[in-house]
PDB file of C-alpha atoms in Angstrom:
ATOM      1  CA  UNK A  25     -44.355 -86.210 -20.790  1.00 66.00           C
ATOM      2  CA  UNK A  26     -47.300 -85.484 -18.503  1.00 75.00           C
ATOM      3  CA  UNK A  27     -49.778 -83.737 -20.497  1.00 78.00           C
ATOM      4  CA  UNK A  28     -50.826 -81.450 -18.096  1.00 74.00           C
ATOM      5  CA  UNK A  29     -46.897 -80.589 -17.731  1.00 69.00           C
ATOM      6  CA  UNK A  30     -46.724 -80.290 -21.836  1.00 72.00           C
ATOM      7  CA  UNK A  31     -49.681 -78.274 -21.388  1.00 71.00           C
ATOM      8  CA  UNK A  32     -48.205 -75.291 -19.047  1.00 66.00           C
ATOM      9  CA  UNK A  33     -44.904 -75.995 -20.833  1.00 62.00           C
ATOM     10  CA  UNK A  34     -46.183 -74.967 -24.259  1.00 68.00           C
ATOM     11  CA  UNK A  35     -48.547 -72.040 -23.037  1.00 65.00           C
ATOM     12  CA  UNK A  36     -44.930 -70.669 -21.166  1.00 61.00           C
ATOM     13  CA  UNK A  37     -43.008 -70.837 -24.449  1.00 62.00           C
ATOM     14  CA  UNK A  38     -45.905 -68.680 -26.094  1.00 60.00           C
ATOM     15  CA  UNK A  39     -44.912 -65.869 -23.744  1.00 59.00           C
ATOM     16  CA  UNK A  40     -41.446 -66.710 -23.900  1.00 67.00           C
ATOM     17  CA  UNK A  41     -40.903 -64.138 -27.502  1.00 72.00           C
ATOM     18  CA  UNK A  42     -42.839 -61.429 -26.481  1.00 78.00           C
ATOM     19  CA  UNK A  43     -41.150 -61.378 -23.444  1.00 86.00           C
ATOM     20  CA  UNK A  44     -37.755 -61.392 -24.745  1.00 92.00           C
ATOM     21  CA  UNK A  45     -38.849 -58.854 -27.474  1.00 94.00           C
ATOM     22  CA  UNK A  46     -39.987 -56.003 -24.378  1.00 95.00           C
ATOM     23  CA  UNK A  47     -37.166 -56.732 -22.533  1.00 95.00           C
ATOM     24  CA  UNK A  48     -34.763 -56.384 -25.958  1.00 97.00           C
ATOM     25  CA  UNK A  49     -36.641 -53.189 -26.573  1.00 97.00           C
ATOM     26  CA  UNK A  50     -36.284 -51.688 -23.507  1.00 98.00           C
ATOM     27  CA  UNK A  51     -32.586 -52.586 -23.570  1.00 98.00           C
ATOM     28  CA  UNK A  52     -32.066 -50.743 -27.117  1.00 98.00           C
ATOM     29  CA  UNK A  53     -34.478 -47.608 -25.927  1.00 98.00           C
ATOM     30  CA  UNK A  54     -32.308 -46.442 -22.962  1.00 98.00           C
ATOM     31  CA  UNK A  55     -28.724 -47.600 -23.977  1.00 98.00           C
ATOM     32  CA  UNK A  56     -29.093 -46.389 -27.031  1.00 99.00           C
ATOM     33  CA  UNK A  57     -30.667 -43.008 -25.951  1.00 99.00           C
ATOM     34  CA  UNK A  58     -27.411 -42.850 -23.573  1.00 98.00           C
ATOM     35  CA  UNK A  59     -25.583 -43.735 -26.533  1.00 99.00           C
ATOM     36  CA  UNK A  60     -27.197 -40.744 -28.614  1.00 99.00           C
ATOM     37  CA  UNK A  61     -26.812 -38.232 -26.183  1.00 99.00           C
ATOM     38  CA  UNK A  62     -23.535 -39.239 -25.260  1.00 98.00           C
ATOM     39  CA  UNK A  63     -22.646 -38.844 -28.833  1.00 98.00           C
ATOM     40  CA  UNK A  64     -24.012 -35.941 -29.034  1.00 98.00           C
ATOM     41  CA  UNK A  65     -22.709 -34.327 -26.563  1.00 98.00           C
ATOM     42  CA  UNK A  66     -19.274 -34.872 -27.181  1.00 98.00           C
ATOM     43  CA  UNK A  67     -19.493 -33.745 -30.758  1.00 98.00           C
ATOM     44  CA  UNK A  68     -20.410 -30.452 -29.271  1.00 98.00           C
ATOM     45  CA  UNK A  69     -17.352 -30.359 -27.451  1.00 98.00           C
ATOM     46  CA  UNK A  70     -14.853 -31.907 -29.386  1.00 98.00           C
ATOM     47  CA  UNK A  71     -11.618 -29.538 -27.926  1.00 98.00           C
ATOM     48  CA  UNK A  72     -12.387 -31.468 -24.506  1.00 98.00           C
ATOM     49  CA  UNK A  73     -13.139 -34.749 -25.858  1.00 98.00           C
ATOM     50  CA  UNK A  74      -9.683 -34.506 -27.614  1.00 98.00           C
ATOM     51  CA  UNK A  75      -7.750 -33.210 -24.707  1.00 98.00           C
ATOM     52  CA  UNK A  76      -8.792 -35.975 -22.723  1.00 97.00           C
ATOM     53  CA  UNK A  77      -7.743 -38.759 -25.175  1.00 97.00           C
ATOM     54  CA  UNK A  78      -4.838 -36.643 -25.180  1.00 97.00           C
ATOM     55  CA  UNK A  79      -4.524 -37.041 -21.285  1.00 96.00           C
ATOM     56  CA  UNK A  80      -5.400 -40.926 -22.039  1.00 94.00           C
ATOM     57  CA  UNK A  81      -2.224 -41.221 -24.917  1.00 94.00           C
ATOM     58  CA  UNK A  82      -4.940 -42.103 -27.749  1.00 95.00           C
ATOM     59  CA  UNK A  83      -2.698 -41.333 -30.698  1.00 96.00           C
ATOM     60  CA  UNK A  84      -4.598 -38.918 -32.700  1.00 98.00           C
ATOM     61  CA  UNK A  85      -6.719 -37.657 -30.088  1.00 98.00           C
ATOM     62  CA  UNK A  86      -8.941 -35.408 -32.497  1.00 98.00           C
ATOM     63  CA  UNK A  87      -9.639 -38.299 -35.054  1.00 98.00           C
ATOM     64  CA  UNK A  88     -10.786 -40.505 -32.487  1.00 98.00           C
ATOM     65  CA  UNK A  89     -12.980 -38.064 -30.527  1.00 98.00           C
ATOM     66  CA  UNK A  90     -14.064 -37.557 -33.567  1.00 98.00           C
ATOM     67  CA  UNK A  91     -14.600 -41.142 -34.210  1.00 98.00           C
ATOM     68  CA  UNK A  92     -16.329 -42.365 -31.440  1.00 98.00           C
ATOM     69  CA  UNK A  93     -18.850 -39.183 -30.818  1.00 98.00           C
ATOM     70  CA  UNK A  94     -20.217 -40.249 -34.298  1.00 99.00           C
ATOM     71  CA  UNK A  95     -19.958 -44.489 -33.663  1.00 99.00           C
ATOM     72  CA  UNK A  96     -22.182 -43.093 -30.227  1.00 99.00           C
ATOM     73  CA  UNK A  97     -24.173 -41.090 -32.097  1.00 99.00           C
ATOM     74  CA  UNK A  98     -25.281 -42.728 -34.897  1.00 99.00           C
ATOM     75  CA  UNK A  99     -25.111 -46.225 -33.285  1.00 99.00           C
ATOM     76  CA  UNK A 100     -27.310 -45.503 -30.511  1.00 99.00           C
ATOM     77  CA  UNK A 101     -29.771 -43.946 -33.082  1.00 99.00           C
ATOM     78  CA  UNK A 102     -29.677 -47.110 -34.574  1.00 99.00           C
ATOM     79  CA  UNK A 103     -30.238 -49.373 -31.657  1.00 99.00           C
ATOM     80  CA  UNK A 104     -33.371 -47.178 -30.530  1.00 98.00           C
ATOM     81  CA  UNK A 105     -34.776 -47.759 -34.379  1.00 98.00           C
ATOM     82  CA  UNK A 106     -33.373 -51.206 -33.946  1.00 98.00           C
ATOM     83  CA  UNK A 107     -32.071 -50.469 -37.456  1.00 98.00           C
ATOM     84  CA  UNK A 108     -28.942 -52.781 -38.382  1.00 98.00           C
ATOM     85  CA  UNK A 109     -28.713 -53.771 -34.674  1.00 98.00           C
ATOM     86  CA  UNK A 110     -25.844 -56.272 -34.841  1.00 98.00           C
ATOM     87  CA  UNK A 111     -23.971 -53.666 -37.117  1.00 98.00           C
ATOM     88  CA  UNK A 112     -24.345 -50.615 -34.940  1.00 99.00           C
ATOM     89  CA  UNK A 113     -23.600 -53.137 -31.799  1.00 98.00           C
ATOM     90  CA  UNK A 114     -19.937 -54.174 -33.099  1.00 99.00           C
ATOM     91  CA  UNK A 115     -18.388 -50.542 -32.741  1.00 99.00           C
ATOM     92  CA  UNK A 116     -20.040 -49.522 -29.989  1.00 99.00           C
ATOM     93  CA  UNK A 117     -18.968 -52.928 -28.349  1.00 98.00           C
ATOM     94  CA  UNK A 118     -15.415 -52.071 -29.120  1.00 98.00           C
ATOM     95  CA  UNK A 119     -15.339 -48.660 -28.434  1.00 98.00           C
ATOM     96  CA  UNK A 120     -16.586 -49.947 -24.357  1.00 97.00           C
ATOM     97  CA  UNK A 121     -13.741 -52.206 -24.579  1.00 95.00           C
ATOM     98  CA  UNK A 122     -11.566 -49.007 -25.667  1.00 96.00           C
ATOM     99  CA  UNK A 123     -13.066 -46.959 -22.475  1.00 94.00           C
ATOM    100  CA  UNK A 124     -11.855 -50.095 -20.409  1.00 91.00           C
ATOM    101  CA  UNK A 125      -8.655 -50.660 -21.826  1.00 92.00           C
ATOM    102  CA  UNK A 126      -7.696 -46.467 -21.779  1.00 93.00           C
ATOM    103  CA  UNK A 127      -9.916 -44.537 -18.840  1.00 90.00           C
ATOM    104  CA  UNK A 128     -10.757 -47.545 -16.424  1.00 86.00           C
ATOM    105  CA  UNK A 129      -8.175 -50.164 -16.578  1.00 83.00           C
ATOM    106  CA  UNK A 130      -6.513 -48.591 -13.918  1.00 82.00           C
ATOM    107  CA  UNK A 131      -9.791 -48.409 -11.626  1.00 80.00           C
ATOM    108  CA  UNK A 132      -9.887 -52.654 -12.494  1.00 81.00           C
ATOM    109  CA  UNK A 133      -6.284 -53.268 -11.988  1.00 77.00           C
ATOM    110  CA  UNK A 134      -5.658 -51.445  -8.582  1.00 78.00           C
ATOM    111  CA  UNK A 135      -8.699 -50.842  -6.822  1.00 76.00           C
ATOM    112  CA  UNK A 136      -8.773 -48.812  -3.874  1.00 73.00           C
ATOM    113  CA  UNK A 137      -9.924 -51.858  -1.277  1.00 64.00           C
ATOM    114  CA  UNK A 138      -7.617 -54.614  -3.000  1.00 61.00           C
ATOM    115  CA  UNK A 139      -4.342 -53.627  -0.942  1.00 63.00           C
ATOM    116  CA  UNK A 140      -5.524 -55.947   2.423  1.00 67.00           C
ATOM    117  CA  UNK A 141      -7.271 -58.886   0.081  1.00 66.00           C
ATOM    118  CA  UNK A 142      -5.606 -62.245  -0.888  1.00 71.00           C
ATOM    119  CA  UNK A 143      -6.904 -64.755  -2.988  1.00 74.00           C
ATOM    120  CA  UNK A 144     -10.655 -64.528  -3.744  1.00 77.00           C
ATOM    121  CA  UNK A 145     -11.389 -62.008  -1.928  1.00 78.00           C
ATOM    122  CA  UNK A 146      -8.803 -60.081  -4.030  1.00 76.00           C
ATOM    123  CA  UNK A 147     -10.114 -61.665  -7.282  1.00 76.00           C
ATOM    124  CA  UNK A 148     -13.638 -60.712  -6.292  1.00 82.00           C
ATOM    125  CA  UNK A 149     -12.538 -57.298  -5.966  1.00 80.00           C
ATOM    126  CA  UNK A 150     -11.301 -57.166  -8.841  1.00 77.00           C
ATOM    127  CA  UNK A 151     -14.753 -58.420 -10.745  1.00 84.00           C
ATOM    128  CA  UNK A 152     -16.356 -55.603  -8.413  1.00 86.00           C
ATOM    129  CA  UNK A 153     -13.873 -53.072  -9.626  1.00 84.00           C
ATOM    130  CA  UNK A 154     -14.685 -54.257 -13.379  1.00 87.00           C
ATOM    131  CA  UNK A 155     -18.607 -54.185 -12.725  1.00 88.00           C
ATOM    132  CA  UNK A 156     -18.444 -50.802 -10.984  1.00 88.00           C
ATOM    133  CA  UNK A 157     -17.132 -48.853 -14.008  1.00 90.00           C
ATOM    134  CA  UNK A 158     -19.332 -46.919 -16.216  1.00 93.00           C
ATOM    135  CA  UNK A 159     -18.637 -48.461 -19.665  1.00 94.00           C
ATOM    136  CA  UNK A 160     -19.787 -52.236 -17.583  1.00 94.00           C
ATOM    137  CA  UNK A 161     -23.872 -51.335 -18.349  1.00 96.00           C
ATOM    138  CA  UNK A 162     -23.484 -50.555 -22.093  1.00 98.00           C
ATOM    139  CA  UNK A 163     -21.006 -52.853 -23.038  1.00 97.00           C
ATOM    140  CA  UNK A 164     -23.022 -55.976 -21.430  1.00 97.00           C
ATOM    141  CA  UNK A 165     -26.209 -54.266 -23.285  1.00 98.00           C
ATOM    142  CA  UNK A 166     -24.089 -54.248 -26.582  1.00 98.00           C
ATOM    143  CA  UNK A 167     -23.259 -58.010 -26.343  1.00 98.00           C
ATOM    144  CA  UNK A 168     -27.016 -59.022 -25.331  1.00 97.00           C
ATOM    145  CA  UNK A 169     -27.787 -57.144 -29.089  1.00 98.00           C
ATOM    146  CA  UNK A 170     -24.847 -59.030 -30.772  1.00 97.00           C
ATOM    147  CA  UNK A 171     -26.346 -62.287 -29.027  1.00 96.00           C
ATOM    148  CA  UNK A 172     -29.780 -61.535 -29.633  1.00 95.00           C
ATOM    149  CA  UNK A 173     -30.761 -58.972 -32.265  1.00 96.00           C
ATOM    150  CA  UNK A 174     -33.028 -56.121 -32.315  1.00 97.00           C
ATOM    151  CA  UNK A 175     -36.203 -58.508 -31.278  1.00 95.00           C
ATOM    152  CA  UNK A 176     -39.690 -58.454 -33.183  1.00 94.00           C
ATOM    153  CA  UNK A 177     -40.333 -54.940 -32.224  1.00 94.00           C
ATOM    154  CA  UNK A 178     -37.666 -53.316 -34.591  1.00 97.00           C
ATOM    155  CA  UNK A 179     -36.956 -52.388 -38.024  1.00 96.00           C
ATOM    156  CA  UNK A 180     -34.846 -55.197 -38.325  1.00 96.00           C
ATOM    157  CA  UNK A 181     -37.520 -57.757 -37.768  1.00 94.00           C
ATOM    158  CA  UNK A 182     -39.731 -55.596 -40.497  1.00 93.00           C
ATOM    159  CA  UNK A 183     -37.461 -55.137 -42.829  1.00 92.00           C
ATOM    160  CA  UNK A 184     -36.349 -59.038 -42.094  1.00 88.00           C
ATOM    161  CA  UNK A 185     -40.337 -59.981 -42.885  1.00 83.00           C
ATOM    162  CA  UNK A 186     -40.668 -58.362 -46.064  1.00 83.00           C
ATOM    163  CA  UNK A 187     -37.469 -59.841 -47.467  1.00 80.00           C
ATOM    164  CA  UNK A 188     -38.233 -63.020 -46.675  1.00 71.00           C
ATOM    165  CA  UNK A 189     -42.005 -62.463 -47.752  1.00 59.00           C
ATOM    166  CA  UNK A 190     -40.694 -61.230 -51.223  1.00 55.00           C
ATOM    167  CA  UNK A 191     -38.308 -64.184 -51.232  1.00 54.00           C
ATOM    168  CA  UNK A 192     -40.938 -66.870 -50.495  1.00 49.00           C
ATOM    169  CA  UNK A 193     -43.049 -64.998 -53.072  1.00 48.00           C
ATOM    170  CA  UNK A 194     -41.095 -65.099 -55.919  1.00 48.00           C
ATOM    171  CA  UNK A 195     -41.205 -68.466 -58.245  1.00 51.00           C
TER     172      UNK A 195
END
C-alpha cells in the first residue's frame, strides 16, 4: 500500500471510535429519554394504557400496560446510563415489534395511497408505510444498541474496564 494512503488510512481509523462512541451516545441519550418519559407517563395513567390494549385485544390488558410502562421506564433509564445496554435493548426491541404487530400493522398493511399502486410502487409504499410509524425510530435505535453496545462513553465500557483490569491483574 502507498504509504501516504496507509498514512491517512490509519489517522481515519483513530477517529473512527470516538466517532462511533458520540454518535452511540447520542443515540442512547434521546431514545432512551423518550423511552423514560414514555414509561413514565403511562404508569401514571395506567386505566388508559389498559383500555387501549383492551381496544388492541392484548389479553390481559392491565398486566401488560403494566409491563411495558416499566420495560420503557426502566430500560430507557438504562440506555441513557448505558447500564446493561444489550439487556435493556432486548425488551424494548420486542415490545416495538409488539406496537407494530398490535397498533400499526394495519397503517403497514393498507396504507391510505396503496389502493392505485402495482408492483413496486405498491411495495415501496408499503416500506414508506412501515418507516412512517412511530415505533420505526426506536426500534431501529434498539437494534443499533443490540449491534453495537453502549460505546466507550457508558457504564458498560467502565464497568467492562475494571473487570477485565481485575482479571488481567490477578495471577
Amino acid at each position: 500500500m502507498n504509504p501516504y494512503l496507509s498514512k491517512v488510512c490509519s489517522r481515519l481509523h483513530v477517529l473512527e471510535a470516538p466517532g462511533r462512541d458520540l454518535v452511540l451516545l447520542f443515540l442512547r441519550l434521546t431514545i432512551g429519554a423518550q423511552f423514560f418519559l414514555t414509561g413514565k407517563g403511562k404508569l401514571a395513567h395506567l386505566d388508559k394504557v389498559a383500555g387501549f390494549f383492551e381496544s388492541l385485544h392484548i389479553p390481559a390488558p392491565h398486566f401488560h400496560a403494566v409491563l411495558v410502562s416499566n420495560v420503557e421506564m426502566i430500560g430507557g433509564l438504562l440506555l441513557v446510563l448505558g447500564l446493561a445496554t444489550r439487556l435493556a435493548a432486548v425488551p424494548l426491541t420486542i415490545s416495538m415489534i409488539v406496537a407494530y404487530l398490535t397498533a400499526h400493522l394495519n397503517d403497514v398493511l393498507h396504507p391510505e395511497d396503496a389502493a392505485d399502486a402495482t408492483g413496486f410502487s405498491a411495495f415501496m409504499t408499503h416500506v414508506s408505510a412501515f418507516i412512517d410509524q412511530k415505533p420505526f425510530p426506536f426500534l431501529v435505535v434498539c437494534l443499533v444498541l443490540l449491534a453495537f453496545g453502549a460505546g466507550r462513553v457508558s457504564l458498560d465500557h467502565l464497568i467492562g474496564k475494571r473487570c477485565c483490569h481485575h482479571k488481567a491483574a490477578a495471577p
